[in-house]
Amino acid sequence: MTATVDDVPDEQLDVSADRGMPQHVAIIMDGNGRWAASRGMPRTEGHRNGVKTVRDIVRQAGELGIGYLTLFAFSSENWSRPPSEVKFLMGLLRAYVRSDLKELKKNNVRIRVIGSREDLDPGVRRLLEDAEHATAECSGLELVLAFNYGARDELTRAVRKLSAQVASGGKQPDAITGEDIEACLDTAGMPDPDLIIRTSGEQRLSNFLLWQAAYAEFYFAPMHWPDFDRNAFDQALSCYKNRERRFGGLGTAVST
Ligand code: IPE
Ligand code: IPE
Ligand code: MG
């Protein structure tokens, strides 16, 4: 196959960008329940304290000039938790958006929500849509809230959209490209995550960004989410800086 300069992704040609800083960081905020249990507190206290970490990390990401921060806040499988916990998490999201929207907007943060909105309470849904509209003109950090998100659900919905295009005669099956699939994902238009962080020591994706994580670097932090602080985030970022990403190529270590 002959490669031309047009085949090289723009970010690989951009000599001005800070090559060591990820453009998109995605975080699986895990361990709230265990954090609380280890202190003899109800799980909900862990979630409440987790919001404080969200505030700090969003601020830090903005200061560092990170373009996209995706936070996994509620998975499509988290509905299987006790109804009281689910209700608490819904209420916490609502409280967070209500109390922080003003400051987020002031800090030029743009909010985007990924995940299925269908099963959400209409009030929560409206609040999320309002937050997206209110910050649509912001040009700083893009804060992506993965809420009622599951990658298999996202891919299923994408397949449905593409199938509808085929059924209507607008698309030939043979002509479907990877870009067409990406355009049907909730993350359409966003760069793939460069770095995926998971707290609490668990080392799994739990149905997070399965398509988008194809070439992401992974970092597993041992502490629970409420204890993940600025220093821990700095550590994850400096670890990322020392990774060599190859994207299937040969990388820098090999000379020809
Ligand atoms: C992460 O903490 C928050 C959500 C999944 C909503 P958990 O609630 O999963 O806490 P652990 O993993 O049970 O400790
Ligand atoms: C993943 O954490 C989902 C979120 C952080 C929102 P879980 O706690 O739900 O994942 P499992 O069940 O341990 O895989
Ligand atoms: Mg968990």
Coordinates of C-alpha atoms and ligand atoms in Angstrom, one line a residue:
M1 CA 0.0 0.0 0.0
T2 CA 1.4 3.4 -0.9
A3 CA 1.2 6.0 1.8
T4 CA 1.0 9.7 1.2
V5 CA 1.2 12.6 3.6
D6 CA -2.6 12.7 3.5
D7 CA -2.6 9.3 5.3
V8 CA -0.7 10.7 8.3
P9 CA -3.1 11.7 11.2
D10 CA -2.9 15.5 11.8
E11 CA -1.8 15.1 15.4
Q12 CA 1.3 13.2 14.3
L13 CA 2.3 16.1 12.1
D14 CA 1.6 18.8 14.6
V15 CA 5.0 19.9 15.8
S16 CA 3.6 22.8 17.9
A17 CA 1.4 20.7 20.2
D18 CA 2.7 19.6 23.6
R19 CA 3.4 16.0 22.6
G20 CA 3.6 14.8 26.2
M21 CA 0.1 15.9 27.2
P22 CA -2.9 13.7 26.3
Q23 CA -5.5 15.5 24.3
H24 CA -8.3 13.3 25.7
V25 CA -8.2 11.7 29.1
A26 CA -11.1 9.4 30.1
I27 CA -11.6 8.2 33.7
I28 CA -13.4 5.3 35.2
M29 CA -14.2 6.8 38.6
D30 CA -14.3 3.6 40.7
G31 CA -14.2 2.7 44.3
N32 CA -16.6 5.1 46.0
G33 CA -18.5 2.3 47.8
R34 CA -15.4 0.7 49.1
W35 CA -14.0 4.0 50.2
A36 CA -17.1 4.6 52.3
A37 CA -17.3 1.0 53.6
S38 CA -13.7 1.1 54.8
R39 CA -14.7 4.1 56.9
G40 CA -17.8 2.5 58.2
M41 CA -20.0 4.8 56.2
P42 CA -22.8 4.1 53.8
R43 CA -21.9 3.8 50.1
T44 CA -23.7 7.0 49.4
E45 CA -21.0 8.9 51.4
G46 CA -18.4 7.6 49.0
H47 CA -20.4 8.9 46.0
R48 CA -20.8 12.3 47.7
N49 CA -17.1 12.6 48.4
G50 CA -16.4 11.5 44.8
V51 CA -18.1 14.7 43.6
K52 CA -15.4 16.7 45.4
T53 CA -12.8 14.8 43.4
V54 CA -14.7 15.5 40.2
R55 CA -14.5 19.2 40.9
D56 CA -10.8 19.1 41.6
I57 CA -9.9 17.0 38.5
V58 CA -12.1 19.1 36.2
R59 CA -10.3 22.2 37.4
Q60 CA -6.9 20.7 37.0
A61 CA -7.6 19.3 33.5
G62 CA -8.7 22.8 32.5
E63 CA -5.6 24.4 33.9
L64 CA -3.4 21.9 32.1
G65 CA -5.0 22.6 28.8
I66 CA -6.3 19.1 28.3
G67 CA -8.9 19.2 25.5
Y68 CA -11.4 16.5 26.5
L69 CA -12.1 14.9 29.9
T70 CA -14.5 12.0 29.8
L71 CA -15.9 10.9 33.2
F72 CA -17.7 7.5 33.6
A73 CA -20.4 8.4 36.1
F74 CA -23.1 5.8 35.6
S75 CA -23.0 2.7 33.4
S76 CA -25.8 1.1 31.6
E77 CA -25.3 -1.9 34.0
N78 CA -25.4 0.3 37.2
W79 CA -29.2 0.1 37.0
S80 CA -28.8 -3.4 38.6
R81 CA -27.8 -1.7 41.9
P82 CA -30.3 -1.3 44.7
P83 CA -33.0 1.3 43.7
S84 CA -32.0 3.5 46.6
E85 CA -28.4 3.8 45.3
V86 CA -29.5 4.4 41.8
K87 CA -31.9 7.1 43.0
F88 CA -29.1 8.7 45.0
L89 CA -26.7 8.7 42.0
M90 CA -29.4 10.4 39.8
G91 CA -29.9 13.0 42.5
L92 CA -26.2 13.6 42.8
L93 CA -25.8 14.2 39.1
R94 CA -28.7 16.7 39.3
A95 CA -27.2 18.4 42.3
Y96 CA -23.7 18.6 40.7
V97 CA -25.0 20.1 37.4
R98 CA -27.2 22.6 39.3
S99 CA -24.5 23.8 41.7
D100 CA -21.5 23.8 39.3
L101 CA -22.9 24.8 36.0
K102 CA -22.3 28.5 36.6
E103 CA -18.7 28.0 37.5
L104 CA -18.1 25.5 34.7
K105 CA -19.4 28.1 32.2
K106 CA -17.3 30.8 33.8
N107 CA -14.3 28.6 33.3
N108 CA -15.2 28.1 29.7
V109 CA -16.0 24.4 30.1
R110 CA -18.2 22.8 27.5
I111 CA -20.5 20.0 28.7
R112 CA -21.4 17.0 26.6
V113 CA -23.2 14.0 27.7
I114 CA -22.8 10.5 26.2
G115 CA -25.0 7.5 26.9
S116 CA -28.6 6.6 26.3
R117 CA -31.0 9.3 27.4
E118 CA -34.1 7.2 26.9
D119 CA -34.3 5.6 30.3
L120 CA -33.5 8.8 32.2
D121 CA -36.0 10.6 34.3
P122 CA -37.4 13.5 32.0
G123 CA -36.2 16.1 34.6
V124 CA -32.6 14.7 34.6
R125 CA -32.7 14.5 30.8
R126 CA -33.8 18.1 30.5
L127 CA -31.2 19.3 32.9
L128 CA -28.4 17.6 31.0
E129 CA -29.7 19.0 27.7
D130 CA -29.9 22.5 29.2
A131 CA -26.3 22.2 30.5
E132 CA -25.2 21.2 27.0
H133 CA -27.0 24.2 25.5
A134 CA -25.8 26.6 28.1
T135 CA -22.2 25.8 27.5
A136 CA -22.3 25.2 23.8
E137 CA -20.3 28.3 23.0
C138 CA -17.5 27.5 25.5
S139 CA -14.2 26.8 23.9
G140 CA -12.1 25.5 26.8
L141 CA -12.1 22.0 28.3
E142 CA -14.8 19.7 26.9
L143 CA -16.2 17.8 29.9
V144 CA -17.9 14.6 28.7
L145 CA -20.2 13.0 31.2
A146 CA -20.7 9.3 30.4
F147 CA -24.1 8.8 32.1
N148 CA -26.3 5.8 31.5
Y149 CA -23.4 4.9 29.2
G150 CA -22.4 1.4 28.0
A151 CA -20.2 0.8 24.9
R152 CA -22.2 -2.2 23.7
D153 CA -25.4 -0.1 24.0
E154 CA -23.7 2.7 22.1
L155 CA -22.5 0.3 19.4
T156 CA -26.0 -1.3 19.2
R157 CA -27.6 2.1 18.7
A158 CA -24.9 3.0 16.0
V159 CA -25.7 -0.2 14.1
R160 CA -29.4 0.6 14.2
K161 CA -28.7 4.1 12.7
L162 CA -26.5 2.6 10.0
S163 CA -29.0 -0.1 9.2
A164 CA -31.7 2.5 8.8
Q165 CA -29.5 4.3 6.3
V166 CA -29.0 1.1 4.4
A167 CA -32.7 0.2 4.5
S168 CA -33.7 3.6 3.2
G169 CA -31.3 3.1 0.2
G170 CA -29.1 5.9 1.3
K171 CA -26.1 3.7 1.9
Q172 CA -24.7 0.5 0.3
P173 CA -23.5 -2.1 2.9
D174 CA -20.1 -2.4 1.1
A175 CA -19.6 1.4 1.3
I176 CA -19.7 1.5 5.2
T177 CA -16.5 2.8 6.6
G178 CA -15.0 3.1 10.1
E179 CA -15.7 6.8 9.8
D180 CA -19.4 6.1 9.2
I181 CA -19.5 4.0 12.4
E182 CA -17.7 6.7 14.4
A183 CA -20.2 9.3 13.1
C184 CA -23.0 7.2 14.6
L185 CA -21.3 6.9 18.0
D186 CA -22.2 9.2 20.9
T187 CA -18.6 10.5 20.7
A188 CA -18.9 11.6 17.1
G189 CA -16.5 14.4 16.3
M190 CA -14.3 13.7 19.4
P191 CA -10.8 12.4 19.3
D192 CA -10.2 8.9 20.8
P193 CA -9.0 8.8 24.4
D194 CA -5.3 8.9 24.6
L195 CA -5.2 7.9 28.3
I196 CA -7.8 5.9 30.2
I197 CA -7.4 6.0 34.0
R198 CA -9.3 3.7 36.4
T199 CA -9.1 4.1 40.1
S200 CA -9.6 1.5 42.9
G201 CA -7.1 -1.0 41.5
E202 CA -9.6 -2.8 39.3
Q203 CA -8.1 -3.5 35.9
R204 CA -11.0 -3.8 33.5
L205 CA -13.0 -1.6 31.1
S206 CA -16.5 -2.4 32.3
N207 CA -18.1 -1.7 29.0
F208 CA -16.4 1.8 28.6
L209 CA -15.5 3.2 25.2
L210 CA -14.8 -0.2 23.6
W211 CA -14.5 1.2 20.1
Q212 CA -12.7 4.4 21.0
A213 CA -10.1 2.7 23.3
A214 CA -8.5 0.8 20.5
Y215 CA -5.1 2.6 21.0
A216 CA -5.6 4.2 24.4
E217 CA -2.9 3.9 27.0
F218 CA -4.2 2.5 30.3
Y219 CA -3.3 3.7 33.8
F220 CA -4.6 1.9 36.9
A221 CA -4.4 3.9 40.1
P222 CA -4.6 2.0 43.4
M223 CA -6.6 4.5 45.4
H224 CA -10.4 4.8 45.4
W225 CA -11.9 7.7 43.5
P226 CA -12.6 10.0 46.5
D227 CA -8.8 9.8 47.3
F228 CA -7.7 10.5 43.7
D229 CA -6.1 14.0 44.0
R230 CA -4.1 16.5 42.0
N231 CA -0.9 14.6 42.8
A232 CA -2.4 11.3 41.6
F233 CA -3.6 12.9 38.4
D234 CA -0.1 14.4 37.8
Q235 CA 1.4 11.0 38.4
A236 CA -0.9 9.4 35.8
L237 CA 0.0 12.1 33.3
S238 CA 3.7 11.8 33.9
C239 CA 3.5 8.0 33.4
Y240 CA 1.6 8.6 30.2
K241 CA 4.4 10.9 29.0
N242 CA 6.9 8.1 29.2
R243 CA 4.8 5.7 27.2
E244 CA 5.7 4.9 23.6
R245 CA 2.7 4.8 21.4
R246 CA 3.1 2.8 18.2
F247 CA -0.3 2.6 16.6
G248 CA 0.8 -0.6 14.9
G249 CA 4.0 1.0 13.5
L250 CA 7.6 0.7 14.6
G251 CA 7.8 3.6 17.0
T252 CA 11.0 5.6 17.7
A253 CA 13.2 2.8 19.2
V254 CA 13.8 1.1 15.8
S255 CA 16.1 2.7 13.3
T256 CA 15.9 1.6 9.6
Ligands
IPE1 C1 -17.9 4.2 41.3 O1 -17.8 3.6 42.5 C2 -19.2 5.0 41.0 C3 -20.2 4.3 40.2 C4 -20.0 3.2 39.6 C5 -21.4 5.0 40.1 P1 -18.6 2.3 42.9 O2 -20.0 2.6 43.4 O3 -18.5 1.3 41.8 O4 -17.7 1.8 44.2 P2 -17.2 0.3 44.4 O5 -16.5 -0.1 43.2 O6 -18.4 -0.5 44.7 O7 -16.3 0.5 45.6
IPE2 C1 -17.7 1.2 36.2 O1 -17.6 0.8 37.5 C2 -18.8 2.2 36.0 C3 -18.5 3.5 36.5 C4 -17.4 3.9 37.1 C5 -19.6 4.5 36.4 P1 -18.4 -0.4 38.1 O2 -18.1 -0.4 39.6 O3 -19.8 -0.4 37.7 O4 -17.8 -1.6 37.4 P2 -17.6 -3.2 37.8 O5 -19.0 -3.7 38.1 O6 -16.7 -3.2 39.0 O7 -17.0 -3.8 36.6
MG3 MG -17.2 -0.1 41.3

